[in-house]
Short mmCIF file of C-alpha atoms and ligand atoms in Angstrom, two decimals:
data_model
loop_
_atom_site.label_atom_id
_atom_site.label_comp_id
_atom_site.label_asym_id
_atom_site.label_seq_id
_atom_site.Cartn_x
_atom_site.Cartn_y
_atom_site.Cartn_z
CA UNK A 248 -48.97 -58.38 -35.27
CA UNK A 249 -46.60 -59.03 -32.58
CA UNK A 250 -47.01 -56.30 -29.34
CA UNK A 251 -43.45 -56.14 -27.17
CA UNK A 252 -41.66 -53.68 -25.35
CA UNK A 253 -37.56 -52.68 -27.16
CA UNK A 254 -36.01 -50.43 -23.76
CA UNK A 255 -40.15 -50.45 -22.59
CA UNK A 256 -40.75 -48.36 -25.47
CA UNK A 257 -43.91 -50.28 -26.60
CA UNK A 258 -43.26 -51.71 -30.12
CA UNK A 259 -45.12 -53.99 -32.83
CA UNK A 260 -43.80 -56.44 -35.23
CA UNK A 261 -45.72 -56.70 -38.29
CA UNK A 262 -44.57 -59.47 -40.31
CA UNK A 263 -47.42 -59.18 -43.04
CA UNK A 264 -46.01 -55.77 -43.66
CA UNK A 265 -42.25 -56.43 -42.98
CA UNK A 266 -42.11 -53.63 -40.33
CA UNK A 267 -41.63 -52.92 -37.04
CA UNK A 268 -43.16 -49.96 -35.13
CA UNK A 269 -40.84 -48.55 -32.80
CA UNK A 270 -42.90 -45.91 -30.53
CA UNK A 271 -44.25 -43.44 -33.23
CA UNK A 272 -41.48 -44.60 -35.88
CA UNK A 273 -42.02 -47.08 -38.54
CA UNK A 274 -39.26 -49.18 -39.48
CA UNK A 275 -39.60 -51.34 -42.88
CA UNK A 276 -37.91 -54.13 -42.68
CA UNK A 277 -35.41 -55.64 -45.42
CA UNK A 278 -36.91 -59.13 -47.48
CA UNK A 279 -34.32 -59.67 -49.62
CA UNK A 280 -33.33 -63.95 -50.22
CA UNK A 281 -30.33 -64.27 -47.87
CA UNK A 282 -28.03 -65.73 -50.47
CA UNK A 283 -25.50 -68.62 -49.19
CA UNK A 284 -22.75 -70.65 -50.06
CA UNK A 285 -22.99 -73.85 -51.07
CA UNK A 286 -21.88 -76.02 -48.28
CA UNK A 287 -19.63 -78.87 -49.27
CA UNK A 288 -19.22 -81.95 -46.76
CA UNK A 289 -16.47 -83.88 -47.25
CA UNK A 290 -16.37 -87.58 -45.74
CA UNK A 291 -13.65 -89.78 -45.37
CA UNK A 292 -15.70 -92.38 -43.59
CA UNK A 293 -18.35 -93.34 -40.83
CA UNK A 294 -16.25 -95.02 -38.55
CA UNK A 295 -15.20 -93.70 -34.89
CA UNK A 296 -13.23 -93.82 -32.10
CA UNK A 297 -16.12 -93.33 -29.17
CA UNK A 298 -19.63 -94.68 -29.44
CA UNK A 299 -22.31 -92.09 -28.55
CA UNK A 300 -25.89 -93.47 -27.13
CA UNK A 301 -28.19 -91.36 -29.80
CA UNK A 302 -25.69 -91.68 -32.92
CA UNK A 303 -27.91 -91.04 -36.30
CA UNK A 304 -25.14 -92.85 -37.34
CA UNK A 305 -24.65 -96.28 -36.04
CA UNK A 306 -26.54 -97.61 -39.00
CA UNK A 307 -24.37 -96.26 -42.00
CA UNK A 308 -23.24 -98.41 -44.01
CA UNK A 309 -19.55 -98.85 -43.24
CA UNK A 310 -17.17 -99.57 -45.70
CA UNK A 311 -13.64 -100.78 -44.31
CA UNK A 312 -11.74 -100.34 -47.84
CA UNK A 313 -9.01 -97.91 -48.06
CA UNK A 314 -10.29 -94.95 -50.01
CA UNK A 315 -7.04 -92.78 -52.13
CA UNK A 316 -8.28 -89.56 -52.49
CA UNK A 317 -5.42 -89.01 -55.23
CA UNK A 318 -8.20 -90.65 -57.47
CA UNK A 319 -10.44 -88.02 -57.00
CA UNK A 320 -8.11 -85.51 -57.51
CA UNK A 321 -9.96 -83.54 -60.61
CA UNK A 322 -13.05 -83.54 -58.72
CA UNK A 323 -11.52 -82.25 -55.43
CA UNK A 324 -9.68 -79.66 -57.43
CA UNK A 325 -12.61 -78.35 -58.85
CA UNK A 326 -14.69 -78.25 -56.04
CA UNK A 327 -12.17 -76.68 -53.68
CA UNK A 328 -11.17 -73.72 -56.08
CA UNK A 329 -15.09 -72.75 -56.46
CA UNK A 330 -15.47 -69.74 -54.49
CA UNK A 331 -19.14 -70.41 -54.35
CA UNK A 332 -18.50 -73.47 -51.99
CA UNK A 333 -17.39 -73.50 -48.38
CA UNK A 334 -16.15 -76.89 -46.96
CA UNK A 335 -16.71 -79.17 -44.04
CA UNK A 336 -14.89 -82.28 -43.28
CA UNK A 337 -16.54 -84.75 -40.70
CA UNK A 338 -17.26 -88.37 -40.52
CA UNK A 339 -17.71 -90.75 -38.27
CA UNK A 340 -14.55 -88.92 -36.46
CA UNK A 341 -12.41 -87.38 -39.35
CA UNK A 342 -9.52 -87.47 -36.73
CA UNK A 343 -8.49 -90.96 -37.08
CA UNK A 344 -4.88 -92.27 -38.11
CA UNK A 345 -6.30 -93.44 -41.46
CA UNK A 346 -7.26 -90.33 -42.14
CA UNK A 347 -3.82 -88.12 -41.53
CA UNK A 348 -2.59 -88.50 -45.38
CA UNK A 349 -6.47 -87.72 -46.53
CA UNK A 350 -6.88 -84.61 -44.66
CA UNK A 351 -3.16 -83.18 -45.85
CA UNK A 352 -3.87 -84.23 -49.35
CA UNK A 353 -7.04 -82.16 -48.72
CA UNK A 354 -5.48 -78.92 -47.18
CA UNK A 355 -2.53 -79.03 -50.16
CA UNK A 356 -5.22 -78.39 -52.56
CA UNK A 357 -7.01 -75.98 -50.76
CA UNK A 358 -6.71 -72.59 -52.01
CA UNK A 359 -4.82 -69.99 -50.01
CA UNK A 360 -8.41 -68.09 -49.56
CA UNK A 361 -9.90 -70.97 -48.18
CA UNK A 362 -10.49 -72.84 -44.20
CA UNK A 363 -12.18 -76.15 -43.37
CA UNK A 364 -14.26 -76.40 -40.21
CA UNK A 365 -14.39 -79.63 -38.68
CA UNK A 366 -16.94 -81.51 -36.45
CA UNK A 367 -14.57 -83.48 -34.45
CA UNK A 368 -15.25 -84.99 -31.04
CA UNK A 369 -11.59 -84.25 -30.14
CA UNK A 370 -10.83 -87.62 -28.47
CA UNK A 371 -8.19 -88.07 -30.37
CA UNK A 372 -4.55 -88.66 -28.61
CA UNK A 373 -1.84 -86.26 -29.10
CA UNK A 374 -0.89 -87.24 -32.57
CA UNK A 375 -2.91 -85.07 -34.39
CA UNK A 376 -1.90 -81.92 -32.04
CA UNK A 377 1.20 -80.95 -34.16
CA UNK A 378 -0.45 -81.64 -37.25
CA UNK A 379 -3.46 -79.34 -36.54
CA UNK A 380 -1.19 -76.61 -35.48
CA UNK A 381 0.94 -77.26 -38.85
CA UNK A 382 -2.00 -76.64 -40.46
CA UNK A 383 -3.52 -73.93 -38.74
CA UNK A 384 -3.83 -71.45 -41.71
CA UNK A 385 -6.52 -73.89 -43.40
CA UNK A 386 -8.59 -74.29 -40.56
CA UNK A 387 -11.68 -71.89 -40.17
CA UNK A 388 -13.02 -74.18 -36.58
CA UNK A 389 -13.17 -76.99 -34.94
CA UNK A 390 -16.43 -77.93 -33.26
CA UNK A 391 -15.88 -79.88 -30.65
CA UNK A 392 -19.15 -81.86 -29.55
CA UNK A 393 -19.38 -82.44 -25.28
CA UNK A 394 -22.51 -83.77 -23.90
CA UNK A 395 -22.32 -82.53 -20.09
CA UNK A 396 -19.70 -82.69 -17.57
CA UNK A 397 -17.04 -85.94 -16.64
CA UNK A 398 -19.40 -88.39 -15.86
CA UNK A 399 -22.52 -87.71 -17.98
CA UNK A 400 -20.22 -87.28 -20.95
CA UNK A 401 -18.35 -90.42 -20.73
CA UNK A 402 -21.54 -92.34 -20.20
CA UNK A 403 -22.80 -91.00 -23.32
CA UNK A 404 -19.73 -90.38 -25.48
CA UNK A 405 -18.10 -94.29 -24.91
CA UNK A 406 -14.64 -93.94 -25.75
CA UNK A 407 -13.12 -98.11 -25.53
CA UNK A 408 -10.12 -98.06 -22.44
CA UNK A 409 -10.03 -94.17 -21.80
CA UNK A 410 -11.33 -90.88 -20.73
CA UNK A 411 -13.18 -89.24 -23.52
CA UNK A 412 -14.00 -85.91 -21.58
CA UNK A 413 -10.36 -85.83 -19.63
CA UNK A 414 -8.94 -86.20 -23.38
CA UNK A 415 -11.06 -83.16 -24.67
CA UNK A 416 -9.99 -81.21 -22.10
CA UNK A 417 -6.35 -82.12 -22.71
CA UNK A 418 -7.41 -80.97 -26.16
CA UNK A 419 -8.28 -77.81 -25.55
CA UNK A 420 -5.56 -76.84 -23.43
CA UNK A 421 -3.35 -77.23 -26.60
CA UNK A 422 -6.35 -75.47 -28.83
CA UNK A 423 -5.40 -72.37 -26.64
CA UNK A 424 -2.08 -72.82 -25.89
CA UNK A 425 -1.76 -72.20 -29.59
CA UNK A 426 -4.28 -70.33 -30.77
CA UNK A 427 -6.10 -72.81 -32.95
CA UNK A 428 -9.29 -71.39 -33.76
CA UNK A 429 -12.53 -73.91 -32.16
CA UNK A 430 -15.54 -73.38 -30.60
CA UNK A 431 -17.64 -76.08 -28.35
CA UNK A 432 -21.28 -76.73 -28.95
CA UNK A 433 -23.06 -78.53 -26.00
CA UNK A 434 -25.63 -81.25 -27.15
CA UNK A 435 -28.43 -81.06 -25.19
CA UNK A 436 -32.05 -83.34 -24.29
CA UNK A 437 -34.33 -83.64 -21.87
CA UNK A 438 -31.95 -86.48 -20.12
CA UNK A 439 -28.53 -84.22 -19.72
CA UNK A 440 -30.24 -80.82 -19.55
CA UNK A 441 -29.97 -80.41 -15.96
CA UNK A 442 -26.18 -81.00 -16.07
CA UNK A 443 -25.01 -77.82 -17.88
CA UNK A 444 -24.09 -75.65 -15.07
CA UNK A 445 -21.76 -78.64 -13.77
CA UNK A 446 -19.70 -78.59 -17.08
CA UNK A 447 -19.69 -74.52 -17.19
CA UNK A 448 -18.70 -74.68 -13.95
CA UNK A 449 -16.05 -76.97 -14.51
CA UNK A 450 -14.83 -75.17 -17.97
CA UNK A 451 -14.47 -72.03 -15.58
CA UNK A 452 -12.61 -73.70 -13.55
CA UNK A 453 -10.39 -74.93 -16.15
CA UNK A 454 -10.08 -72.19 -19.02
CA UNK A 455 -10.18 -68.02 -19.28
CA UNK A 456 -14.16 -69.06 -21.40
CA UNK A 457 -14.32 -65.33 -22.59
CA UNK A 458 -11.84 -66.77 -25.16
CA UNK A 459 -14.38 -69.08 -27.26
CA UNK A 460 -17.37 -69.58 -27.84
CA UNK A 461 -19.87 -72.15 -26.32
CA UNK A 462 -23.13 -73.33 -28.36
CA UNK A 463 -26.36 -74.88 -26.86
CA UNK A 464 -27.30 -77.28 -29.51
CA UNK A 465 -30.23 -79.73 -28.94
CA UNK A 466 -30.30 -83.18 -30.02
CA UNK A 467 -32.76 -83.58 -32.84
CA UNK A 468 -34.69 -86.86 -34.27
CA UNK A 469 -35.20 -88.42 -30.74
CA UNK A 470 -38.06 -88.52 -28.34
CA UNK A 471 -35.75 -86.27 -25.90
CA UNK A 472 -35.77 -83.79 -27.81
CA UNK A 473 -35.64 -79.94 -25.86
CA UNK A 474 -38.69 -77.96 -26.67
CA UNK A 475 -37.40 -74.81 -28.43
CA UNK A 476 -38.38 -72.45 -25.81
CA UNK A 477 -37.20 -74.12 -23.03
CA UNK A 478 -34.02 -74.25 -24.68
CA UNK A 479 -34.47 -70.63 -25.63
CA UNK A 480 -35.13 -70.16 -21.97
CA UNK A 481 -31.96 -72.04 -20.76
CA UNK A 482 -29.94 -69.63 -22.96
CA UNK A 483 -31.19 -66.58 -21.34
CA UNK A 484 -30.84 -68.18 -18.12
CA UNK A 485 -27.12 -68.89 -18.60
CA UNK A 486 -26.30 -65.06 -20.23
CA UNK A 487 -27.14 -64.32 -16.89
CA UNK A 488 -25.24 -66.49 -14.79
CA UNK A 489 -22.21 -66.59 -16.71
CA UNK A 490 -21.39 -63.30 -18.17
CA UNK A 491 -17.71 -63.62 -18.84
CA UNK A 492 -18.69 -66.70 -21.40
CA UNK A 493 -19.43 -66.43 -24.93
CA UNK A 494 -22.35 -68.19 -24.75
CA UNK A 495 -24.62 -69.19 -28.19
CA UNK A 496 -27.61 -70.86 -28.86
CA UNK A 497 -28.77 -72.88 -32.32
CA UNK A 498 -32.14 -71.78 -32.52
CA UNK A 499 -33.43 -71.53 -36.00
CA UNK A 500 -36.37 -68.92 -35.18
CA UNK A 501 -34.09 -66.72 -33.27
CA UNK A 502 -31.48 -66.97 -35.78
CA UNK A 503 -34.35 -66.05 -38.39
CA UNK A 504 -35.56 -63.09 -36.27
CA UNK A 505 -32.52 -61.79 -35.68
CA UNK A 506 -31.64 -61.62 -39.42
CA UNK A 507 -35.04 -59.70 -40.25
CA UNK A 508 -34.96 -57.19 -37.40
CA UNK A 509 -31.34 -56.57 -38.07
CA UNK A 510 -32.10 -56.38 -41.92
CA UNK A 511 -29.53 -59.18 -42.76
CA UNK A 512 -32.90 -60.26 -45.14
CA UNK A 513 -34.88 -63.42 -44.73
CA UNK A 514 -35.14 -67.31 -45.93
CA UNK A 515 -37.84 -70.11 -46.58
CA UNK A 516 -34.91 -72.45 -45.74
CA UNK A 517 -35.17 -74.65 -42.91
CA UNK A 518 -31.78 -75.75 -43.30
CA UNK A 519 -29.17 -76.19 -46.56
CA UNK A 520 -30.38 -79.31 -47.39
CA UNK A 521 -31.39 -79.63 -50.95
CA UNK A 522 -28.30 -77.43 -51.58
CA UNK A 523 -25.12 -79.09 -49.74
CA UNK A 524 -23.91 -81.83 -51.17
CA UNK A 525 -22.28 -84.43 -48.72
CA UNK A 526 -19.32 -86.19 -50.41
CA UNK A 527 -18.39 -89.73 -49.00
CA UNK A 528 -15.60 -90.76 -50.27
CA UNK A 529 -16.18 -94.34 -48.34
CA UNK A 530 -19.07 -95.25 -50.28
CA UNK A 531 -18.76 -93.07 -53.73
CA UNK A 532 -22.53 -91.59 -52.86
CA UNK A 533 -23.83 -88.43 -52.49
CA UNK A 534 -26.14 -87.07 -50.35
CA UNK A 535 -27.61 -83.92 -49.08
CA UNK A 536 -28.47 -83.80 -45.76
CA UNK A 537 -25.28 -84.61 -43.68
CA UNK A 538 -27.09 -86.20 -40.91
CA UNK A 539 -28.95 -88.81 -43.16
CA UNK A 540 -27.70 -91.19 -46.10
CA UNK A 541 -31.39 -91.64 -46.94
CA UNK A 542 -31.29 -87.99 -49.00
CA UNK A 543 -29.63 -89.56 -51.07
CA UNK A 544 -29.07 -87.20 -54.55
CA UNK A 545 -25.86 -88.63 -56.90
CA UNK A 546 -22.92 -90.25 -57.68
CA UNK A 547 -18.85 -89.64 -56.96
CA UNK A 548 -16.66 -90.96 -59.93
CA UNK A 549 -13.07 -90.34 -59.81
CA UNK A 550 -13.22 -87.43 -62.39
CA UNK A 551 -16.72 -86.09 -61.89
CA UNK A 552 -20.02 -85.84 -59.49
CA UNK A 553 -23.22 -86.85 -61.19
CA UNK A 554 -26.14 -85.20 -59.28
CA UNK A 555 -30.02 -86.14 -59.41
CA UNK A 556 -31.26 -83.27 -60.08
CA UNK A 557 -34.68 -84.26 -59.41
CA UNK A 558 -33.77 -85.96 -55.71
CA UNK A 559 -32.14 -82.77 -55.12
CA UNK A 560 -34.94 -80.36 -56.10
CA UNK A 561 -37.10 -83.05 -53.59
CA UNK A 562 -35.17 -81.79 -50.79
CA UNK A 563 -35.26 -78.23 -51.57
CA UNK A 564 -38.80 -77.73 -52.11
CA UNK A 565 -39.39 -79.28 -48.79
CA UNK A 566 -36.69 -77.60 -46.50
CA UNK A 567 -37.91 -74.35 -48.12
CA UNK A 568 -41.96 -74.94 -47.66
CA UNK A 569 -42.22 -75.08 -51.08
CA UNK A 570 -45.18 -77.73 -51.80
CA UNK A 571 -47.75 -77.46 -49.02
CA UNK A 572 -49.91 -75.02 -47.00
CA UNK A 573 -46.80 -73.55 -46.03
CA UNK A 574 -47.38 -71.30 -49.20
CA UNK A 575 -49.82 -68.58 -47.97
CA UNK A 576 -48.42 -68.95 -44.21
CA UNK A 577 -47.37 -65.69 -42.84
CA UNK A 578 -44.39 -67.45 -40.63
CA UNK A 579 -42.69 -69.27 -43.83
CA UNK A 580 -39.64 -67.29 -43.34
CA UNK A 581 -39.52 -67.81 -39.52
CA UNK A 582 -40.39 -71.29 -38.21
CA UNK A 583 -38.41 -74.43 -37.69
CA UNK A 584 -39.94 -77.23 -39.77
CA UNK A 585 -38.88 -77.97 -42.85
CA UNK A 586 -36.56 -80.43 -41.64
CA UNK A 587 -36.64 -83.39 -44.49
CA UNK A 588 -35.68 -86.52 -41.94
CA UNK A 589 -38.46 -85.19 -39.37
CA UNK A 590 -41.27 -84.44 -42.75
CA UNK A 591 -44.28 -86.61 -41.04
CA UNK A 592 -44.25 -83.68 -38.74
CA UNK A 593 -44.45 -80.80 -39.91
CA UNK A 594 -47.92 -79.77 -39.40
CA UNK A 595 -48.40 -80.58 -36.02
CA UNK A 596 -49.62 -77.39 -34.01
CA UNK A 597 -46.67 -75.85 -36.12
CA UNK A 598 -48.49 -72.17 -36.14
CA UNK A 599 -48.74 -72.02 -32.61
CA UNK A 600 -45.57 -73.28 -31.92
CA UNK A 601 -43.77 -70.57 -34.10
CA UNK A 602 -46.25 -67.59 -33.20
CA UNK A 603 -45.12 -68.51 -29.27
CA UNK A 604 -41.87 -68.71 -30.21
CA UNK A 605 -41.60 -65.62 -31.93
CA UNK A 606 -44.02 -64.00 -29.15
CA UNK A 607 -41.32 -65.21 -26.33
CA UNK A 608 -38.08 -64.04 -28.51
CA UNK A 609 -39.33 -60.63 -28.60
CA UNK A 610 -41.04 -60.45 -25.12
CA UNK A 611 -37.06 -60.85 -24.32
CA UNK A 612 -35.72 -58.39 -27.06
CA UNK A 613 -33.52 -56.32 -25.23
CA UNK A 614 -32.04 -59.58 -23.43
CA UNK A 615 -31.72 -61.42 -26.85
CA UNK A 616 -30.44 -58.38 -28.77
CA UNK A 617 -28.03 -56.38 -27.69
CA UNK A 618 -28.26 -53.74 -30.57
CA UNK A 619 -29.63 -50.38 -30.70
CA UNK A 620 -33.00 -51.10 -33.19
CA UNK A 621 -32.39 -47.35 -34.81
CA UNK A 622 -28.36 -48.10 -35.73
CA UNK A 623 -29.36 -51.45 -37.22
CA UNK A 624 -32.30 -51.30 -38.84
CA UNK A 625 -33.26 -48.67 -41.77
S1 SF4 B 180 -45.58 -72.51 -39.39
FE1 SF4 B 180 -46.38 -74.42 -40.27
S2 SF4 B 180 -47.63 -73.80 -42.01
FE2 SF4 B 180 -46.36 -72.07 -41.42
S3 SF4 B 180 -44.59 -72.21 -42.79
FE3 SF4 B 180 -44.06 -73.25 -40.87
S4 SF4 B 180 -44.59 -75.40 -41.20
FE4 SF4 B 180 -45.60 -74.21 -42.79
S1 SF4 B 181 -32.92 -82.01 -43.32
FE1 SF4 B 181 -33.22 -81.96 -41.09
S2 SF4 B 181 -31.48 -83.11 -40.23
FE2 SF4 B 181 -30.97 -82.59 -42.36
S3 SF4 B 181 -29.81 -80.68 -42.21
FE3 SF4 B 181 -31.97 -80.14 -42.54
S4 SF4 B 181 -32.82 -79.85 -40.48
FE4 SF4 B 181 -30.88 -80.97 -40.26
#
C-alpha cells in the first residue's frame, strides 16, 4: 500500500487490490493486457555518417554489399499491408545516399493508412530535405538523437570534417519551416547530465519549443547510466523551469503508472522484445531486440521470414518476468527489469528500487499528472 497526497487529499494506492483510495472513495483500477502492435524494424544497414563514444553498435557486423530491396519485395509487401504491424526504419543512420532508392521503394509500398518513424541523427546535408518533405504523408516522426549542447555534442556525436550539432540545427529549421512532423529525445548519463539546461537554453534561443516535443532518454548498458529517479527528478525539475516546452521523459515505471491510474490497463512487458522483429536487410538476419544482434530469432529470404519460434518465446518470457521469482511479485506490472541484454541483473535490490520509485512518482502526483483522478479513472 502506497500512502500519497492527489490535491493534499490523502490517498492510497493498493496495487494487490488494483485500487486507489481517493479520500473516502474507492477507485478500482482497470487490469486488462495492454494489447500492442507488433513493431517492425526495418534496417538497411549499420553503417554511419558520425561516430558516437557509447555506440551499442560499433561491433555489428558490417556488410558493405549493396542490398536491392526489389528482392524482397513479397516479403515487404506482406509485412507492410498487415495492419497488426507498425514500422520503424533505422540503422546505423538510415539517411545515407545509399539508402535514398531503399527508403522510396519502401514508402511506394506503404499503404495509404500507414507512417514510418525514423531514428535518424539528422546530420545529414541538405539532400535528403526535399525528399523528406516529398514524402511527408508517410512519415509518422523523426527522432532526432542530440547528446547536449555544441560542444558536448560534437565531442560525443563525431561527425568526420563538419559540425554535427550546427547541421541538426540547420535540420530542424527546415523540419519546421515545413511542418515535418519530429520530435528530439536527449540522451542522457551521468557524464552530460549537467549540460541540459545549456542546450534548452540554446533551443529557446533558436526555435518557438512549444512546437515539439523534447524527450529525456538515458543511455542504457553503460556504467553511466542515470539512476531512474534522478532522472525522474531532472524531469520535474525542467517542467518547472521551462514551461513553454513540451518536455517528456522515457521512464518505464512512470509510463506503467500512468497507464494503471489512468485505466489505459497494465503489462508484464519490460519492453517489445520477444515480439518486434528487427529486419536487416544487410545481413538477411533477424533479430528482436533492435539494440542487440545477439537476440538473434530467424531468417530473411527473398520471399519469406523464417522465425525461431523457440529464440523468440526466450525473449518474451524474460522481458515479461515470465520464468523467475518475478511470478508472485506484486510490482511485475510496474518495474523496469526485464531488459534481455542487461538479464545478469535483474535481481539486484530490484524491489526496493521499484517500491521507491513508485513511492517518489506518486509523492509527485499532481506534478506528474496533470489529470483530474475522478474524470479519468472509473
Ligand atoms: S521488482 Fe524484481 S522481482 Fe519484482 S517483478 Fe520486477 S524484477 Fe521481478
Ligand atoms: S531487451 Fe533491453 S535493450 Fe532490448 S529493447 Fe528491451 S529493454 Fe531495450
Amino acid at each position: 500500500m502506497f500512502k500519497f497526497k492527489i490535491n493534499n487529499i490523502d490517498s492510497n494506492l493498493n496495487v494487490s487490490k488494483n485500487f486507489i483510495k481517493y479520500g473516502n472513495k474507492l477507485i478500482f483500477l482497470n487490469t486488462n493486457t495492454i494489447q500492442d502492435n507488433r513493431l517492425i524494424y526495418l534496417k538497411l544497414n549499420s553503417n554511419c555518417n558520425i561516430s558516437c563514444t557509447y555506440c551499442y553498435q560499433s561491433k555489428d557486423e558490417k556488410k558493405s554489399e549493396e542490398v536491392n530491396l526489389k528482392n524482397y519485395e513479397l516479403v515487404l509487401n506482406k509485412e507492410l499491408k498487415n495492419s497488426d504491424n507498425d514500422f520503424v526504419l533505422f540503422g546505423g543512420e538510415p539517411f545515407l545516399r545509399s539508402n535514398g532508392d531503399k527508403i522510396q521503394y519502401i514508402f511506394d509500398l506503404l499503404p495509404e493508412n500507414k507512417k514510418i518513424t525514423f531514428y535518424t541523427n539528422a546530420c545529414y546535408t541538405s539532400y535528403f530535405n526535399d525528399f523528406l518533405y516529398n514524402n511527408k504523408n508517410k512519415i509518422k516522426e523523426l527522432i532526432i538523437t542530440i547528446d547536449g549542447p555544441e560542444q558536448i555534442h560534437n565531442s560525443r556525436r563525431r561527425m568526420k570534417n563538419n559540425n554535427s550539432y550546427k547541421v541538426i540545427m540547420e535540420n530542424i529549421k527546415f523540419y519546421l519551416q515545413k511542418d515535418l512532423p519530429f520530435s528530439i529525445q536527449v540522451n542522457l548519463d551521468k557524464d552530460n547530465v549537467e549540460s541540459i539546461n545549456d542546450l534548452l537554453q540554446d533551443i529557446e534561443r533558436r526555435f518557438h519549443p512549444s512546437t515539439f516535443d523534447i524527450v529525456l532518454n538515458k543511455v542504457l548498458h553503460t556504467n553511466n547510466t542515470l539512476n531512474e529517479i534522478r532522472l525522474l527528478k531532472l524531469f520535474l525539475d525542467i517542467k518547472e523551469r521551462y514551461p513553454t516546452f513540451r518536455i517528456n521523459v522515457n521512464s518505464v515505471v512512470l509510463a506503467k503508472i500512468k497507464n494503471y491510474i489512468t485505466n489505459q490497463g497494465i503489462s508484464r512487458s519490460r519492453c517489445k522484445a520477444g515480439k518486434s522483429l528487427v529486419l536487416d536487410f544487410s545481413t538477411r538476419q533477424i533479430y528482436t531486440c533492435p539494440q542487440s544482434t545477439g537476440t538473434h530469432v530467424g531468417f530473411l529470404d527473398f520471399s519469406k521470414i523464417s522465425i525461431l519460434e523457440e529464440e523468440l518465446k526466450d525473449v518474451f518470457n524474460y522481458c515479461n518476468k515470465l520464468e523467475n521469482k518475478c511470478s508472485d511479485c506484486l510490482y511485475v506490472n510496474f518495474c523496469k527489469f526485464g531488459c534481455y541484454i542487461d538479464r545478469r541483473d535483474i535481481f539486484k535490490n530490484c524491489i526496493k528500487e521499484t517500491t521507491d520509485e513508485i513511492q517518489f512518482i506518486l509523492d509527485n502526483f499532481d506534478k506528474f499528472f496533470e489529470l483530474k483522478l475522478s474524470k479519468t479513472a472509473k
